[in-house]
XYZ file of C-alpha atoms in Angstrom:
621
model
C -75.978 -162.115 -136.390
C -74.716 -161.544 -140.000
C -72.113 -163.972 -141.011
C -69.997 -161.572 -143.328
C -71.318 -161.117 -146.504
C -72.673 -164.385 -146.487
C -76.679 -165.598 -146.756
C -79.601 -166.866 -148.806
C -82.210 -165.312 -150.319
C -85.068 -166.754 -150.172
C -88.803 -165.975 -151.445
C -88.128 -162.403 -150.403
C -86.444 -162.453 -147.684
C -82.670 -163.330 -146.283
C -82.798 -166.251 -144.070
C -80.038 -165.103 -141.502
C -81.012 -160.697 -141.386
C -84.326 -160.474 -142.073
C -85.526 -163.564 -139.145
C -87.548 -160.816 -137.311
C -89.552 -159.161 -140.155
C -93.216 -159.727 -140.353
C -92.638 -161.257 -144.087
C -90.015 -163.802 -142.457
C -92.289 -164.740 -139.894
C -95.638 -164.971 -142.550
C -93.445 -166.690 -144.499
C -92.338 -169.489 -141.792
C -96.235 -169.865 -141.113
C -96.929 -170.616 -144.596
C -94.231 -172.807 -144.769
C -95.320 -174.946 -141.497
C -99.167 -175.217 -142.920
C -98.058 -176.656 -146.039
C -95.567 -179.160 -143.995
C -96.417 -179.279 -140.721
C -93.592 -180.509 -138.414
C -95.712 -182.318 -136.434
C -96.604 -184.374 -138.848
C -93.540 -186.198 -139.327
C -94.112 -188.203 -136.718
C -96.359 -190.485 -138.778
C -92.928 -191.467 -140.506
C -91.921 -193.642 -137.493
C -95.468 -194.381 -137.294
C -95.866 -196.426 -140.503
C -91.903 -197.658 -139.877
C -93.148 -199.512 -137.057
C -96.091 -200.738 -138.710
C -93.548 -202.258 -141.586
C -91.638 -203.868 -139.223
C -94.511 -205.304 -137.153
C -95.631 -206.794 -140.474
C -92.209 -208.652 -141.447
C -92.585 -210.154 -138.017
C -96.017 -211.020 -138.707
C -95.463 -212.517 -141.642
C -92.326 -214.829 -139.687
C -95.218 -215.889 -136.901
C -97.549 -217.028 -139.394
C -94.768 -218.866 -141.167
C -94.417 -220.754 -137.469
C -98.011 -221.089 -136.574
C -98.684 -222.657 -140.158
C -95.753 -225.283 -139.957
C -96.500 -225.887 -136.280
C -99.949 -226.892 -137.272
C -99.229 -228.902 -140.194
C -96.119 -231.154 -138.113
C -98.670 -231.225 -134.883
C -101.258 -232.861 -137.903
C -98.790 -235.350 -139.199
C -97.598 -236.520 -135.339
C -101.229 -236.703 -134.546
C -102.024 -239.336 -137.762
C -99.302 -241.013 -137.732
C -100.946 -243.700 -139.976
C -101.489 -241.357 -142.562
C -100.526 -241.802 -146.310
C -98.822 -238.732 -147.605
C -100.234 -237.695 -150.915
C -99.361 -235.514 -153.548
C -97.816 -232.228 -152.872
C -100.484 -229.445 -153.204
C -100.864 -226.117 -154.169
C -99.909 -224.753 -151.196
C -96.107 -227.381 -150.885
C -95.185 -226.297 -154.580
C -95.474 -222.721 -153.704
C -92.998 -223.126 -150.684
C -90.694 -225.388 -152.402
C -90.513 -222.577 -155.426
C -89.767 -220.037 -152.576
C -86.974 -222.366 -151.312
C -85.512 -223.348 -154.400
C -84.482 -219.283 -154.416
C -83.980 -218.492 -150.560
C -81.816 -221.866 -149.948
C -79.445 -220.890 -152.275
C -76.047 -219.506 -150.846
C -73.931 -216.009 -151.822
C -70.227 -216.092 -152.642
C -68.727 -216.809 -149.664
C -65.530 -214.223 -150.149
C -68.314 -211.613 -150.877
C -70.497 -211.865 -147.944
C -66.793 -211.984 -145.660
C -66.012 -208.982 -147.637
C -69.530 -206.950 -147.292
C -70.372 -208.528 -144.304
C -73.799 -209.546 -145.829
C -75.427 -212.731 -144.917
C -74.875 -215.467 -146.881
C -78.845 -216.596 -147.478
C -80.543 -215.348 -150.012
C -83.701 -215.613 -148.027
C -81.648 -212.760 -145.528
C -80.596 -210.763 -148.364
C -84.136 -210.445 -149.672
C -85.933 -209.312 -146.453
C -82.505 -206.910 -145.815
C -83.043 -205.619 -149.416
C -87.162 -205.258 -149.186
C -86.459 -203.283 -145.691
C -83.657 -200.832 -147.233
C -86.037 -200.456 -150.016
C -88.657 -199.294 -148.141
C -86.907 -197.127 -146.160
C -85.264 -195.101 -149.322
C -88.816 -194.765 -150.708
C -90.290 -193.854 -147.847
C -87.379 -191.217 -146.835
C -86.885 -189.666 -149.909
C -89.724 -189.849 -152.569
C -91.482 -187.363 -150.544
C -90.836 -184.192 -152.550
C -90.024 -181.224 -149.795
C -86.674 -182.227 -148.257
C -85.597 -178.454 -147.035
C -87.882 -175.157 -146.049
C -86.605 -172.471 -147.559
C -84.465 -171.186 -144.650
C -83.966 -172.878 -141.616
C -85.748 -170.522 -139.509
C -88.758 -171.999 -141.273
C -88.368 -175.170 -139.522
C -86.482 -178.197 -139.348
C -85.542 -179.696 -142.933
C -88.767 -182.325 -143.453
C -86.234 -185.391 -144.808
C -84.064 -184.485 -141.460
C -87.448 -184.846 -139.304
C -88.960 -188.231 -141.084
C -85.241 -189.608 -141.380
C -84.768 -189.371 -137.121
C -88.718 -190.663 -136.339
C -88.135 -193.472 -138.965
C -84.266 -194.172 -137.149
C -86.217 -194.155 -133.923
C -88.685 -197.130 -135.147
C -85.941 -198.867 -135.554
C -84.248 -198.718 -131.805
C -86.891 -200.964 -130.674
C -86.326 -203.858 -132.597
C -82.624 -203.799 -132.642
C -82.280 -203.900 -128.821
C -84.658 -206.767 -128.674
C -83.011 -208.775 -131.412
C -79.527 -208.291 -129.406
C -81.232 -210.597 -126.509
C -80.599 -214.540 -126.367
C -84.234 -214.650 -124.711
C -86.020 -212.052 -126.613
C -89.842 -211.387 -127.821
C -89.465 -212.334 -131.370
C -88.175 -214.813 -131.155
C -90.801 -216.579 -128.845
C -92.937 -215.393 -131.199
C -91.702 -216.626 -135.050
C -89.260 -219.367 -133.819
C -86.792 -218.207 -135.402
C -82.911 -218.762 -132.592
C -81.454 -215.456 -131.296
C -78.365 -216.552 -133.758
C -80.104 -216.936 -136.326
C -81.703 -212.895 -135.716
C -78.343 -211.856 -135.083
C -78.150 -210.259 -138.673
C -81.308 -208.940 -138.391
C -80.221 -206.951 -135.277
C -76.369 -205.896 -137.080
C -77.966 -205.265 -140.593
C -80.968 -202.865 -138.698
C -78.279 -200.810 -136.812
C -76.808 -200.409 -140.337
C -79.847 -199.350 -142.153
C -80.526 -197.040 -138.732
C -77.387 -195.543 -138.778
C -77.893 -194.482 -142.650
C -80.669 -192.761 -141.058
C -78.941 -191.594 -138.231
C -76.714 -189.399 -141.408
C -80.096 -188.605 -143.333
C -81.240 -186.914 -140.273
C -77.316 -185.212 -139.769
C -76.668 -183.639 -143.176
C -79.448 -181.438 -144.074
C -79.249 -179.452 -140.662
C -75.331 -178.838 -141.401
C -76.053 -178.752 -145.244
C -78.180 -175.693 -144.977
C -76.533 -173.952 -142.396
C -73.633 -173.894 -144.513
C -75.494 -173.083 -147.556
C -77.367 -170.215 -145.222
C -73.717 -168.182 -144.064
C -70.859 -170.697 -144.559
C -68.466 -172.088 -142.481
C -68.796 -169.680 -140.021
C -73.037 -170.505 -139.580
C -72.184 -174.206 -139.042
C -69.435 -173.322 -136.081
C -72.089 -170.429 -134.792
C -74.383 -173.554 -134.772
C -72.460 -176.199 -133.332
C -71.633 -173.732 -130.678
C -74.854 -172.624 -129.703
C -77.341 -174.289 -131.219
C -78.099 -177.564 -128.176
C -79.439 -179.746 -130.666
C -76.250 -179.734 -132.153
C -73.828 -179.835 -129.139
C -76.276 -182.844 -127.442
C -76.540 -184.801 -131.028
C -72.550 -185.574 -130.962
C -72.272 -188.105 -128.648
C -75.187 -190.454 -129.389
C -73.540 -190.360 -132.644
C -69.858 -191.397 -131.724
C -71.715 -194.077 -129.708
C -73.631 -195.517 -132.950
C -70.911 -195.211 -135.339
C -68.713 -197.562 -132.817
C -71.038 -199.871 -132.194
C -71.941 -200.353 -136.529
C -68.587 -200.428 -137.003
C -66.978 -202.530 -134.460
C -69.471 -204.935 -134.883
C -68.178 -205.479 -138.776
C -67.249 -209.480 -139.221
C -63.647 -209.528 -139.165
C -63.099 -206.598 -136.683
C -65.562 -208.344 -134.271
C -64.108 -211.722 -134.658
C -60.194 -210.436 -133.950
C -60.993 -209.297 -130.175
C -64.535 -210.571 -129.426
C -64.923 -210.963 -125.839
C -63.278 -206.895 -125.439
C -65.964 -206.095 -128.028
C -68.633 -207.861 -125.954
C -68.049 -206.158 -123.318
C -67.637 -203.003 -124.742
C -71.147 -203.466 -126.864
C -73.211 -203.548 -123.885
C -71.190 -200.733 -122.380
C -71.755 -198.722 -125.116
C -75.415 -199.527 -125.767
C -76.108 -198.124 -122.424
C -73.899 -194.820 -123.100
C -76.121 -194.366 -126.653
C -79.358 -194.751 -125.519
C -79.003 -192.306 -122.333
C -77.204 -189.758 -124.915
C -79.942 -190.621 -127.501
C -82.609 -189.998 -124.510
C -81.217 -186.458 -123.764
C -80.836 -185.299 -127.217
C -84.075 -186.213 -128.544
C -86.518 -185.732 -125.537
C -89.162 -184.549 -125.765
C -89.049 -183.601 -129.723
C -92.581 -185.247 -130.777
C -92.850 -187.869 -128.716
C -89.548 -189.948 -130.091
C -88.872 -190.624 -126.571
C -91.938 -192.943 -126.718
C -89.516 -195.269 -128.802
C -86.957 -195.453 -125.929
C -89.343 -196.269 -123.148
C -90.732 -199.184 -125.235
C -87.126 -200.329 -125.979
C -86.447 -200.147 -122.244
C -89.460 -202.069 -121.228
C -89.604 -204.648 -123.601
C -85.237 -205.133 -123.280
C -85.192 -205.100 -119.810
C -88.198 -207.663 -119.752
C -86.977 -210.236 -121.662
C -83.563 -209.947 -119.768
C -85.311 -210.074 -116.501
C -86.667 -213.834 -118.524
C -83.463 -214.474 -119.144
C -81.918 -214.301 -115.902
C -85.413 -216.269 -113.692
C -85.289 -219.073 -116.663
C -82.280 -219.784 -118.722
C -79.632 -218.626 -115.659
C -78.649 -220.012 -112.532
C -80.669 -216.970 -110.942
C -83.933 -219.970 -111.542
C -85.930 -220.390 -108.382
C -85.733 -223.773 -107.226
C -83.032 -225.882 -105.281
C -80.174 -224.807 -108.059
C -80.500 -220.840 -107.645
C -76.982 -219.489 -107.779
C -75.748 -222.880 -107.522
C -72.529 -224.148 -109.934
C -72.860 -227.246 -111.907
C -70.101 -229.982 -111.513
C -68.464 -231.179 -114.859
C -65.377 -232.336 -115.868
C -63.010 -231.699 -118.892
C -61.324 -234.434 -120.667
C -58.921 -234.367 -123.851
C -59.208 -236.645 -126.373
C -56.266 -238.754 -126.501
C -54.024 -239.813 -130.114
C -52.184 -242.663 -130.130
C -50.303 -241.444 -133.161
C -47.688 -239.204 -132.085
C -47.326 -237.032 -135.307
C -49.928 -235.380 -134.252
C -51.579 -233.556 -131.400
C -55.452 -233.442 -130.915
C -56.666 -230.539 -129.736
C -60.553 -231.113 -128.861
C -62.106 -232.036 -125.819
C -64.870 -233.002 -123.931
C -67.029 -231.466 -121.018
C -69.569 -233.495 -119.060
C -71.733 -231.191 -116.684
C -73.726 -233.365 -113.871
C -77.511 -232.954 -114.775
C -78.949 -235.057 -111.548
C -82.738 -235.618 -112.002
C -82.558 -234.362 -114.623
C -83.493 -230.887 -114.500
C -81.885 -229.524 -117.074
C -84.429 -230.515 -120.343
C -82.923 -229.793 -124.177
C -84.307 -230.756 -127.879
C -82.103 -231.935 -130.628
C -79.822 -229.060 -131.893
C -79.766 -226.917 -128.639
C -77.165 -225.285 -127.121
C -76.214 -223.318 -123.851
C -73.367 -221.289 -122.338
C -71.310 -221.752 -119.440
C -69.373 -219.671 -117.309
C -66.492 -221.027 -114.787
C -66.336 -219.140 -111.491
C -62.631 -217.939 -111.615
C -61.281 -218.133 -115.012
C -63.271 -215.456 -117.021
C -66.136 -215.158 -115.599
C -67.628 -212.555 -117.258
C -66.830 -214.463 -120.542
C -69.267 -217.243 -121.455
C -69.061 -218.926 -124.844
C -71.915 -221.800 -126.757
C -71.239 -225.335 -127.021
C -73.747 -227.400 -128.759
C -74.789 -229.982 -126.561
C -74.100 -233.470 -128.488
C -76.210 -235.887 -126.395
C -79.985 -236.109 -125.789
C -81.625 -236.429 -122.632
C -81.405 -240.046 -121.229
C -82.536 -241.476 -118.192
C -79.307 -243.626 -117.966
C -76.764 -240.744 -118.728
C -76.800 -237.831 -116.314
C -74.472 -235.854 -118.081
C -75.001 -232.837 -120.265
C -72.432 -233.645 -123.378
C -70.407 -230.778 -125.016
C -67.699 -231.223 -127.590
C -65.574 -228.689 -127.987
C -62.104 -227.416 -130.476
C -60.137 -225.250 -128.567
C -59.842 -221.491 -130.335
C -59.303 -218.655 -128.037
C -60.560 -216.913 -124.864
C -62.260 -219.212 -122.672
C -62.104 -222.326 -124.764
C -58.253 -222.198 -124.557
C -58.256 -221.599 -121.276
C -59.881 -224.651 -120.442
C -58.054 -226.815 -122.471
C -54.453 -225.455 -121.228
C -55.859 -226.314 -117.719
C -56.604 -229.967 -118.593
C -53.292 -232.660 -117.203
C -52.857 -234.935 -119.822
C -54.440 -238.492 -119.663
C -56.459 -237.076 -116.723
C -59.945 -235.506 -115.925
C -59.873 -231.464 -114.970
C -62.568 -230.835 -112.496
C -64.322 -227.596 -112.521
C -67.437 -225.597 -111.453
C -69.536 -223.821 -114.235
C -72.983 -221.848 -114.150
C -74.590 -222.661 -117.433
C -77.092 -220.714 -119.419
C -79.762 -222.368 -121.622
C -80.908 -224.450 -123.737
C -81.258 -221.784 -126.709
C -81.558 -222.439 -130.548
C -82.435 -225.350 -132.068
C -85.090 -226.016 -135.220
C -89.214 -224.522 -135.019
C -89.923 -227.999 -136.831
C -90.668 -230.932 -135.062
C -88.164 -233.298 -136.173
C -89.944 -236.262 -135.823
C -92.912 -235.451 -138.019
C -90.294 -236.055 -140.975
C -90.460 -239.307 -142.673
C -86.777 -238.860 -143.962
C -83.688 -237.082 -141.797
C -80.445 -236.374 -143.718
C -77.929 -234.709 -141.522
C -74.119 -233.427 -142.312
C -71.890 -231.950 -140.272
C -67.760 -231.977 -140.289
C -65.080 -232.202 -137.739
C -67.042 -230.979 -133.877
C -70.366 -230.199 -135.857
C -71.547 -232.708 -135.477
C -72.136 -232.021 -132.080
C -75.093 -230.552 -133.357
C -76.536 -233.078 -135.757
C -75.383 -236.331 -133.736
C -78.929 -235.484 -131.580
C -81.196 -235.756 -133.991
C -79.939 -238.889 -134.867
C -80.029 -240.490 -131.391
C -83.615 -238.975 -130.901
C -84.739 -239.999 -134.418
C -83.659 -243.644 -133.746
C -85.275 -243.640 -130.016
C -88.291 -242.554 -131.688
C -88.280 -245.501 -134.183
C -88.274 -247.955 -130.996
C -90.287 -246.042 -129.458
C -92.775 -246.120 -132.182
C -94.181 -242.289 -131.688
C -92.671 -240.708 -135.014
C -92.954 -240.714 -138.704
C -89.396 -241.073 -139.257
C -88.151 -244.064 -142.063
C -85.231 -243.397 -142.879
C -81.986 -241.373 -141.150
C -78.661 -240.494 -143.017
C -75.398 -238.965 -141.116
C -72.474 -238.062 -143.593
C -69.378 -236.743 -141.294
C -66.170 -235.795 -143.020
C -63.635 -235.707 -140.206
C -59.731 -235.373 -140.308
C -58.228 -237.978 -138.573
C -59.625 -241.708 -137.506
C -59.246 -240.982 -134.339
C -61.607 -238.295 -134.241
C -64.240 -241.014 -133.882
C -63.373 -240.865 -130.270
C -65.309 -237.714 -129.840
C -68.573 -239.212 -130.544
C -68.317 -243.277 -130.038
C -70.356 -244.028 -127.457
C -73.368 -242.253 -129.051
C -72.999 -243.895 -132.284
C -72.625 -247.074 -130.212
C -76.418 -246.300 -128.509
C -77.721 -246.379 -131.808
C -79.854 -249.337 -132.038
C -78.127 -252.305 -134.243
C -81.554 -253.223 -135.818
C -82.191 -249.908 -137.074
C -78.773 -249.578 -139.156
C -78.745 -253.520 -140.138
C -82.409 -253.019 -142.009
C -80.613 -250.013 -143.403
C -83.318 -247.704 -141.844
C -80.393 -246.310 -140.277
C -76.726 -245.517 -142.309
C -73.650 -243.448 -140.713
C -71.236 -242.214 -143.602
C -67.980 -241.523 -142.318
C -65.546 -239.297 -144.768
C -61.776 -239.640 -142.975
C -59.700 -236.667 -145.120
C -56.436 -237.703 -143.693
C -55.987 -241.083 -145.634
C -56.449 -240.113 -149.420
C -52.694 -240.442 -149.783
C -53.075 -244.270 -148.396
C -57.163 -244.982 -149.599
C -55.285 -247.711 -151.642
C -53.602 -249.541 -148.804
C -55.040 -252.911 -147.556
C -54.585 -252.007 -143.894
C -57.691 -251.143 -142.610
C -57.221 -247.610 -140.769
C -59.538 -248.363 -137.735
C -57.828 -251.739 -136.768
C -55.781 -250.118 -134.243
C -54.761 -250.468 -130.451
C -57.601 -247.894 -130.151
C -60.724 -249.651 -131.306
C -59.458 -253.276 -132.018
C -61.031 -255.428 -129.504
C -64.289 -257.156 -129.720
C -66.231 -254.684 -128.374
C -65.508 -252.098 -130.850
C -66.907 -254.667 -133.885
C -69.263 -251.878 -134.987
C -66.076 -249.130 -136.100
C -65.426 -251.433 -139.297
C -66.016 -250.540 -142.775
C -67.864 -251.932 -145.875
C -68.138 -250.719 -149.188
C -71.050 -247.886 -149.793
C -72.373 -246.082 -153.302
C -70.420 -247.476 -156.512
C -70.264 -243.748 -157.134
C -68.065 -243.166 -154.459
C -64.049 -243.749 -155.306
C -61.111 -244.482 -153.056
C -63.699 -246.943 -150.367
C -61.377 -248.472 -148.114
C -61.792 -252.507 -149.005
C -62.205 -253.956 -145.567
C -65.340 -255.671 -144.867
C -65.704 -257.430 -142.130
C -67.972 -258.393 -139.237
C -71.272 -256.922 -138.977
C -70.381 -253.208 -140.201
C -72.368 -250.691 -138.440
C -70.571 -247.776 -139.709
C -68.940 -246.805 -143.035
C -66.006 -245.354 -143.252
C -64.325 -243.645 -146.874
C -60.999 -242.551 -147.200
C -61.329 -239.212 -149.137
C -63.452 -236.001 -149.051
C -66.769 -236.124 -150.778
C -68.149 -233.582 -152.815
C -71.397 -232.552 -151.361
C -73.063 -232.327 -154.361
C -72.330 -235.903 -155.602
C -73.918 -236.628 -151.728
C -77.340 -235.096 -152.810
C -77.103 -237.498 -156.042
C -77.836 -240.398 -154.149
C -80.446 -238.519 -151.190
C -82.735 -237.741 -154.448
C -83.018 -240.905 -155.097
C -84.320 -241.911 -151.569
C -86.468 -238.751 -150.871
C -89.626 -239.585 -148.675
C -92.700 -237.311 -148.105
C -91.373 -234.999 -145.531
C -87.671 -234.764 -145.767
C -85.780 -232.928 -143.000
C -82.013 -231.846 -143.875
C -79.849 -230.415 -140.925
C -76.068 -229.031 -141.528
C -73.380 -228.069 -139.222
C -69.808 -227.196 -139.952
C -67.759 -224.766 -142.047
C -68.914 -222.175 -144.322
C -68.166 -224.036 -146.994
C -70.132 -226.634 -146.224
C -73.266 -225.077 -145.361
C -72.610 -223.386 -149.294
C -72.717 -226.499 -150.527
C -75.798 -227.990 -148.561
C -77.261 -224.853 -149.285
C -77.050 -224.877 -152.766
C -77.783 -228.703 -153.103
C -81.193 -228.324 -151.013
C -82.447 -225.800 -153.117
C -81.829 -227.756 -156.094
C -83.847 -230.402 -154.415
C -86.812 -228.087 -154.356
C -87.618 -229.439 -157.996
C -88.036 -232.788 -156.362
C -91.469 -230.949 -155.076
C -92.485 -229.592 -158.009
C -92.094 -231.979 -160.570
C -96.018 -232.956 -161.861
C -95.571 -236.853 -160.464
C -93.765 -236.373 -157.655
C -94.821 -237.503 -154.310
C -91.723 -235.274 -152.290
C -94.417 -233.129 -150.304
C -91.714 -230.923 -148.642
C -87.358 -230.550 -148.672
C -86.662 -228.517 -145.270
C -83.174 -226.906 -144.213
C -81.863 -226.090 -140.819
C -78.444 -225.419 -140.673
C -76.397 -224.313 -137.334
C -75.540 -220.680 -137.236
C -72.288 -220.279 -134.913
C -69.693 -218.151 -136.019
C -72.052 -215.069 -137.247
């Protein structure tokens, strides 16, 4: 079909007129010897084999630490020495991937804010544009010569990627099993691969329309996207991919994120059966699919038989009884808004570690919206209650608290899914614990503390020393976490093994006045002896000056700065020091940023700091 007076030239021959001349077809031989379509398929090939080797790389990370805390739990007698080769070269790697981006940037890019995720995003996209486009031949001459080679290598290297970003969508998934590493915390992996697949997704697009149009024009590219089924089948898997990249961007996702849920999986489905049909069977890509549905559909059928109510045993498809309590304020300028949920754990057969959390769902109000808590308690014999504290925002987390009669219990049913997250270290193989958190994060530090301590008793851990700084808003906020603190042995915090830094924001107008702001018709009997305050670091201004009784807790009237914090945690470093963060953004910049620093603590020539570890909670990605 001739196209008007439009078409290319091309080593003797015009691409469009002259497609069934014996030069045309020599010439398309010629052109496939030298290039050989097949071969592109070693392009998603050797993307695989990258990717396989950045999980590697994560597993031996695990396996190595794994070993060395299983060494230290094992000798617990053992005298730390020096830090060796080996420690120096980690803490160097730490003192650059601790350290935090600009928080307004990463909002605004929707990067992560770790370096250490920036650098393996960066190395990936790096590879990929080298890979895809230092190859020299990007077109044939025409198209009847074959498909453009960059088009080819760009849609087998796209197709490596489909694997891995299915499985890194999965609470319960392969990798991480394998490295450790929480589903939340892979959650960028899995949104910044569908980004870097999608780029390919266009590098595969653009050269087939490029040089059509280049070949006879507009009218080539409509002939093509009429005719051509390539074209007419590649549309949809593409609307499908550019929703799901884009939806999934920070601040759309976050506006109406149980619809986009929803919608995700929905539309995951819809791409991958479009995806099947366009590609199949073009040199084996479909290969990449069936391996995404086995290995998906695997570690979902995990899911379901170990984390869900659909467990074998005496609780399959059974609810869990909790109830829902508010948090009462005495002071009536203000409301509280946070609550508590208690879910029954009889015989304990629910089992969590330090810094886990699950999901529920409640049979009749959402159901097919779940949402994590952290879960703020440990397992105890004499508590059978699985502990969540929780801020109201929206969805399901309002709903529940709008349903809760004031100064009164709600009762309600809930399936709950879990534990998931929590640190690959074992925290007791730490000789020092330093945790932060603000306002309900510390839902997700206050564990490690009440483990830590048991462990002291107990005598089965390494641990010396434990530090909890909490900046909270309001005194009364206390009241989400009191009886834990109260568990905490007395011994441990009078020998100052143990110390619980309280930072209340609300009173730096009145940090001067002589009333003490926890002797209140709250907390001012007897019993409650321990919520007093004493003075703490000379550094620190604005201490309340109240000192009396046998302090077990300290509370400051004014918002630290983080930094100053990390002043004073040098100073008391052990051999093994274990840092864990939970709160805002902000927070986890600082800690971020102040932990890094505290790399040099390794490397200095006399030191005896062996190792400076970070785990901060990743909600809100």
């Amino acid at each position: 079909m001739v196209f008007g007076k439009r078409d290319l030239y091309a080593e003797g021959v015009w691409c469009i007129n002259d497609v069934n001349t014996t030069l045309y077809k020599e010439l398309k031989h010629k052109s496939q010897a030298a290039h050989p379509w097949a071969y592109q398929a070693e392009y998603g090939k050797y993307m695989t084999y990258y990717l396989v080797v950045i999980i590697g790389l994560f597993i031996f990370k695990r396996l190595h630490f794994s070993y060395v805390d299983e060494e230290d739990l094992n000798n617990r007698s053992k005298v730390f020495g020096r830090p060796n080769f080996f420690n120096k070269i980690v803490a160097f790697n730490r003192y650059i991937t601790y350290r935090r981006l600009p928080i307004t940037l990463c909002e605004y890019l929707g990067l992560p804010c770790s370096v250490a995720n920036v650098t393996v995003l960066c190395s990936t996209l790096l590879y990929v544009l080298c890979y895809t486009f230092i190859p020299k031949v990007w077109y044939r001459a025409c198209s009847g010569f074959g498909s453009p080679p960059l088009a080819i290598r760009a849609a087998l290297e796209c197709m490596a990627f489909i694997p891995f970003i299915l499985i890194l969508s999965g609470k319960s998934n392969i990798i991480s099993t394998w490295t450790g590493v929480s589903y939340e915390r892979l959650n960028v992996y899995h949104r910044w691969a569908s980004f870097i697949a999608y780029f390919l997704a266009w590098v595969h697009i653009i050269p087939f329309y490029y040089q059509a149009y280049k070949e006879g024009g507009a009218g080539r590219v409509s002939y093509k996207q009429r005719t051509d089924e390539m074209f007419v089948n590649g549309i949809p898997p593409t609307v499908f991919f550019t929703w799901l990249c884009f939806a999934s961007y920070t601040s759309i996702r976050q506006w109406w994120y149980e619809l986009f849920f929803h919608l995700h999986w929905l539309c995951g489905i819809g791409f991958c059966i479009s995806l099947y049909i366009h590609i199949y069977p073009e040199l084996g890509s479909q290969n990449y699919l069936y391996a995404t549905v086995a290995l998906w559909g695997s570690q979902v059928l995990w899911r379901f038989v170990v984390k869900t109510a659909l467990k074998p045993g005496k609780r399959f498809l059974k609810t869990r009884s909790s109830k829902a309590r508010k948090f009462l304020v005495k002071n009536g300028s203000r409301v509280s808004e946070s609550f508590e949920i208690a879910i029954e754990n009889k015989g304990m057969d629910f089992h969590w570690k330090p810094g886990q959390h699950l999901f529920i769902r409640v049979p009749g109000m959402r159901i097919l919206d779940n949402h994590p808590f952290s879960i703020c308690n440990i397992p105890n014999d004499d508590q059978e209650n699985i502990r969540l504290l929780v801020k109201p925002e929206k969805g399901l987390t309002r709903k529940i608290y709008n349903q809760i009669p004031e100064s009164m219990t709600s009762d309600m049913k809930v399936f709950i899914d879990g534990p998931y997250g929590g640190t690959p270290r074992e925290y007791d193989s730490f000789t020092n614990l330093y945790l932060f958190a603000n306002g309900t994060g510390v839902s997700a530090v206050l564990p490690f503390l009440l483990a830590g301590s048991r462990s002291m008793i107990d005598k089965y851990s390494r641990i010396r020393e434990i530090r909890l700084d909490w900046i909270i808003r309001f005194d009364e906020d206390l009241e989400w976490v009191r009886n834990e603190l109260e568990s905490v042995p007395k011994s441990l915090i009078e020998s100052g093994i143990v110390t619980i830094n309280v930072y209340c924001v609300n009173n730096i107008e009145d940090s001067n006045a002589a009333t003490n702001p926890l002797d209140s018709e709250s907390i001012s009997s007897e019993e409650n002896r321990h919520f007093q305050t004493k003075p703490k670091q000379p550094f620190l201004p604005n201490i309340t000056n109240s000192n009396k009784g046998n302090s077990l807790l300290n509370l400051f009237n004014f918002k630290p700065i983080i930094k100053d914090l990390f002043i004073d945690i040098k100073d008391s470093l052990g051999s093994k020091n274990m840092i864990v963060c939970s709160g805002s953004q902000s927070m986890k910049f600082e800690v971020g940023n102040s932990v890094a620093a505290l790399q040099t603590s390794v490397l200095e020539k006399s030191s005896k700091v062996k190792e400076v570890y970070l785990h901060t909670e990743n909600f809100g990605w």
